PDB file of C-alpha atoms in Angstrom:
ATOM      1  CA  GLN A  16     -54.452  14.460  46.074  1.00  0.00           C
ATOM      2  CA  VAL A  17     -54.552  11.152  44.312  1.00  0.00           C
ATOM      3  CA  GLN A  18     -52.506   7.991  45.643  1.00  0.00           C
ATOM      4  CA  LEU A  19     -50.356   6.015  42.963  1.00  0.00           C
ATOM      5  CA  VAL A  20     -49.137   2.577  43.037  1.00  0.00           C
ATOM      6  CA  GLU A  21     -46.820   1.244  40.068  1.00  0.00           C
ATOM      7  CA  SER A  22     -46.419  -2.422  39.273  1.00  0.00           C
ATOM      8  CA  GLY A  23     -45.017  -4.766  36.627  1.00  0.00           C
ATOM      9  CA  GLY A  24     -41.380  -4.039  36.699  1.00  0.00           C
ATOM     10  CA  GLY A  25     -38.747  -6.376  36.360  1.00  0.00           C
ATOM     11  CA  SER A  26     -35.744  -7.768  34.775  1.00  0.00           C
ATOM     12  CA  VAL A  27     -35.691  -8.516  30.773  1.00  0.00           C
ATOM     13  CA  GLN A  28     -32.976  -8.880  28.303  1.00  0.00           C
ATOM     14  CA  ALA A  29     -32.513  -6.242  25.223  1.00  0.00           C
ATOM     15  CA  GLY A  30     -34.886  -6.790  22.624  1.00  0.00           C
ATOM     16  CA  GLY A  31     -37.928  -7.804  25.547  1.00  0.00           C
ATOM     17  CA  SER A  32     -41.203  -6.184  26.549  1.00  0.00           C
ATOM     18  CA  LEU A  33     -42.722  -5.468  29.937  1.00  0.00           C
ATOM     19  CA  ARG A  34     -46.155  -3.980  30.720  1.00  0.00           C
ATOM     20  CA  LEU A  35     -46.485  -1.254  33.532  1.00  0.00           C
ATOM     21  CA  SER A  36     -49.431  -0.806  35.323  1.00  0.00           C
ATOM     22  CA  CYS A  37     -50.283   2.259  37.570  1.00  0.00           C
ATOM     23  CA  ALA A  38     -53.545   1.943  40.262  1.00  0.00           C
ATOM     24  CA  ALA A  39     -54.887   5.190  41.101  1.00  0.00           C
ATOM     25  CA  SER A  40     -57.192   5.514  44.646  1.00  0.00           C
ATOM     26  CA  SER A  41     -59.383   8.117  43.580  1.00  0.00           C
ATOM     27  CA  SER A  42     -61.808   8.436  40.276  1.00  0.00           C
ATOM     28  CA  THR A  43     -60.714  11.968  39.747  1.00  0.00           C
ATOM     29  CA  MET A  44     -57.529  10.520  37.966  1.00  0.00           C
ATOM     30  CA  SER A  45     -59.871  10.416  35.164  1.00  0.00           C
ATOM     31  CA  THR A  46     -59.650  14.207  34.909  1.00  0.00           C
ATOM     32  CA  TYR A  47     -56.008  14.395  35.216  1.00  0.00           C
ATOM     33  CA  TYR A  48     -53.391  14.218  32.479  1.00  0.00           C
ATOM     34  CA  MET A  49     -51.065  11.451  33.795  1.00  0.00           C
ATOM     35  CA  ALA A  50     -47.385  10.360  32.523  1.00  0.00           C
ATOM     36  CA  TRP A  51     -44.551   7.923  33.294  1.00  0.00           C
ATOM     37  CA  LEU A  52     -41.174   9.473  34.164  1.00  0.00           C
ATOM     38  CA  ARG A  53     -38.027   7.557  34.713  1.00  0.00           C
ATOM     39  CA  ARG A  54     -34.643   7.945  36.293  1.00  0.00           C
ATOM     40  CA  ALA A  55     -32.154   5.959  35.027  1.00  0.00           C
ATOM     41  CA  PRO A  56     -29.305   5.449  37.650  1.00  0.00           C
ATOM     42  CA  GLY A  57     -26.555   8.739  37.798  1.00  0.00           C
ATOM     43  CA  LYS A  58     -29.059  10.755  35.914  1.00  0.00           C
ATOM     44  CA  GLU A  59     -32.153  13.128  36.448  1.00  0.00           C
ATOM     45  CA  ARG A  60     -35.731  12.283  35.904  1.00  0.00           C
ATOM     46  CA  GLU A  61     -37.199  12.263  32.579  1.00  0.00           C
ATOM     47  CA  GLY A  62     -40.241  12.206  30.901  1.00  0.00           C
ATOM     48  CA  VAL A  63     -41.284   9.480  28.988  1.00  0.00           C
ATOM     49  CA  ALA A  64     -44.770   9.464  27.627  1.00  0.00           C
ATOM     50  CA  ARG A  65     -48.053  11.596  28.645  1.00  0.00           C
ATOM     51  CA  ILE A  66     -51.544  11.065  28.018  1.00  0.00           C
ATOM     52  CA  ASN A  67     -54.550  13.444  28.247  1.00  0.00           C
ATOM     53  CA  PRO A  68     -57.347  12.920  30.087  1.00  0.00           C
ATOM     54  CA  ARG A  69     -59.828  10.959  27.560  1.00  0.00           C
ATOM     55  CA  GLY A  70     -57.168   8.815  26.619  1.00  0.00           C
ATOM     56  CA  ASP A  71     -57.242   9.922  22.971  1.00  0.00           C
ATOM     57  CA  GLY A  72     -54.257  12.136  22.900  1.00  0.00           C
ATOM     58  CA  THR A  73     -50.497  11.085  23.589  1.00  0.00           C
ATOM     59  CA  TYR A  74     -46.979  12.268  23.514  1.00  0.00           C
ATOM     60  CA  TYR A  75     -43.813  10.444  23.594  1.00  0.00           C
ATOM     61  CA  ALA A  76     -40.071  11.273  24.300  1.00  0.00           C
ATOM     62  CA  ASP A  77     -38.037  10.612  21.410  1.00  0.00           C
ATOM     63  CA  SER A  78     -36.118   8.380  22.665  1.00  0.00           C
ATOM     64  CA  VAL A  79     -39.072   5.752  23.020  1.00  0.00           C
ATOM     65  CA  LYS A  80     -41.268   7.173  20.166  1.00  0.00           C
ATOM     66  CA  GLY A  81     -42.327   3.698  18.535  1.00  0.00           C
ATOM     67  CA  ARG A  82     -41.513   1.393  21.219  1.00  0.00           C
ATOM     68  CA  PHE A  83     -43.267   2.339  24.254  1.00  0.00           C
ATOM     69  CA  THR A  84     -47.234   2.867  24.179  1.00  0.00           C
ATOM     70  CA  ILE A  85     -49.440   4.823  27.158  1.00  0.00           C
ATOM     71  CA  SER A  86     -52.766   4.131  27.750  1.00  0.00           C
ATOM     72  CA  ARG A  87     -55.318   4.080  30.317  1.00  0.00           C
ATOM     73  CA  ASP A  88     -58.405   2.845  31.402  1.00  0.00           C
ATOM     74  CA  ASN A  89     -60.516   5.791  33.639  1.00  0.00           C
ATOM     75  CA  ALA A  90     -63.468   2.870  34.587  1.00  0.00           C
ATOM     76  CA  LYS A  91     -60.586   0.831  36.524  1.00  0.00           C
ATOM     77  CA  ASN A  92     -58.265   3.973  37.626  1.00  0.00           C
ATOM     78  CA  ALA A  93     -55.332   2.653  35.651  1.00  0.00           C
ATOM     79  CA  LEU A  94     -52.447   3.717  33.733  1.00  0.00           C
ATOM     80  CA  TYR A  95     -50.323   1.468  31.777  1.00  0.00           C
ATOM     81  CA  LEU A  96     -47.265   1.241  29.868  1.00  0.00           C
ATOM     82  CA  GLN A  97     -46.390  -1.108  27.253  1.00  0.00           C
ATOM     83  CA  MET A  98     -42.684  -1.639  26.559  1.00  0.00           C
ATOM     84  CA  ASN A  99     -41.482  -3.221  23.570  1.00  0.00           C
ATOM     85  CA  SER A 100     -37.868  -3.525  22.189  1.00  0.00           C
ATOM     86  CA  LEU A 101     -36.257  -2.804  25.356  1.00  0.00           C
ATOM     87  CA  LYS A 102     -32.769  -1.487  25.559  1.00  0.00           C
ATOM     88  CA  PRO A 103     -30.474  -1.491  28.385  1.00  0.00           C
ATOM     89  CA  GLU A 104     -30.559   2.523  28.244  1.00  0.00           C
ATOM     90  CA  ASP A 105     -34.172   2.422  29.361  1.00  0.00           C
ATOM     91  CA  THR A 106     -33.366   1.194  32.799  1.00  0.00           C
ATOM     92  CA  GLY A 107     -34.435   2.811  35.323  1.00  0.00           C
ATOM     93  CA  MET A 108     -37.089   3.633  38.042  1.00  0.00           C
ATOM     94  CA  TYR A 109     -40.273   4.132  36.521  1.00  0.00           C
ATOM     95  CA  TYR A 110     -42.980   6.505  37.979  1.00  0.00           C
ATOM     96  CA  CYS A 111     -46.538   7.189  37.177  1.00  0.00           C
ATOM     97  CA  ALA A 112     -47.583  10.977  37.824  1.00  0.00           C
ATOM     98  CA  THR A 113     -50.581  13.177  37.466  1.00  0.00           C
ATOM     99  CA  ASP A 114     -50.943  16.688  36.040  1.00  0.00           C
ATOM    100  CA  GLN A 115     -54.211  19.067  36.356  1.00  0.00           C
ATOM    101  CA  THR A 116     -53.043  21.366  34.025  1.00  0.00           C
ATOM    102  CA  PRO A 117     -52.786  21.430  29.906  1.00  0.00           C
ATOM    103  CA  ARG A 118     -49.269  21.943  28.896  1.00  0.00           C
ATOM    104  CA  PRO A 119     -47.483  23.214  25.395  1.00  0.00           C
ATOM    105  CA  LEU A 120     -45.514  20.229  24.091  1.00  0.00           C
ATOM    106  CA  TRP A 121     -42.222  21.784  25.223  1.00  0.00           C
ATOM    107  CA  SER A 122     -43.214  21.528  28.988  1.00  0.00           C
ATOM    108  CA  ALA A 123     -45.407  18.357  28.730  1.00  0.00           C
ATOM    109  CA  LEU A 124     -42.670  15.876  29.765  1.00  0.00           C
ATOM    110  CA  ASN A 125     -40.870  17.823  31.991  1.00  0.00           C
ATOM    111  CA  PRO A 126     -40.806  16.310  35.720  1.00  0.00           C
ATOM    112  CA  ASN A 127     -41.766  19.722  37.516  1.00  0.00           C
ATOM    113  CA  SER A 128     -45.052  19.754  35.846  1.00  0.00           C
ATOM    114  CA  TYR A 129     -46.375  16.979  37.955  1.00  0.00           C
ATOM    115  CA  ASN A 130     -47.623  16.829  41.071  1.00  0.00           C
ATOM    116  CA  ASP A 131     -48.418  13.539  42.695  1.00  0.00           C
ATOM    117  CA  TRP A 132     -46.106  10.671  42.120  1.00  0.00           C
ATOM    118  CA  GLY A 133     -45.899   6.840  42.955  1.00  0.00           C
ATOM    119  CA  GLN A 134     -43.438   4.912  44.562  1.00  0.00           C
ATOM    120  CA  GLY A 135     -41.823   3.753  41.279  1.00  0.00           C
ATOM    121  CA  THR A 136     -40.906   0.380  39.813  1.00  0.00           C
ATOM    122  CA  GLN A 137     -37.849  -1.006  38.591  1.00  0.00           C
ATOM    123  CA  VAL A 138     -36.869  -1.815  35.035  1.00  0.00           C
ATOM    124  CA  THR A 139     -33.788  -3.366  34.473  1.00  0.00           C
ATOM    125  CA  VAL A 140     -32.586  -4.314  30.974  1.00  0.00           C
ATOM    126  CA  SER A 141     -29.544  -6.285  29.912  1.00  0.00           C
ATOM    127  CA  SER A 142     -27.506  -6.659  26.820  1.00  0.00           C
TER     128      SER A 142
END
């Protein structure tokens, strides 16, 4: 099991940017698929972006494609999410999470695919 701690959330105006970070407690995170997921107010959790263990394969939800970039630094046990051109509908609690299993694309962003979760960091985008 890996402990995860997110940071970098905050309040921004529409069109702004934020960079989220996720610190993992163990170097074993370098062997895991990892993802960013979010829960908007009154909605179910949804996957936002996923990255493979080596960091050379990524997958995004259509709603964030072209605006968000997921990356990782295994030497630092860290995962990142660069969020640009933020919209009010991006508001929510953002979580990082781990998955030890390769997934077909249709399930890659399914929250049920993920095991260890952080406590989340809040992102609020105002119009």
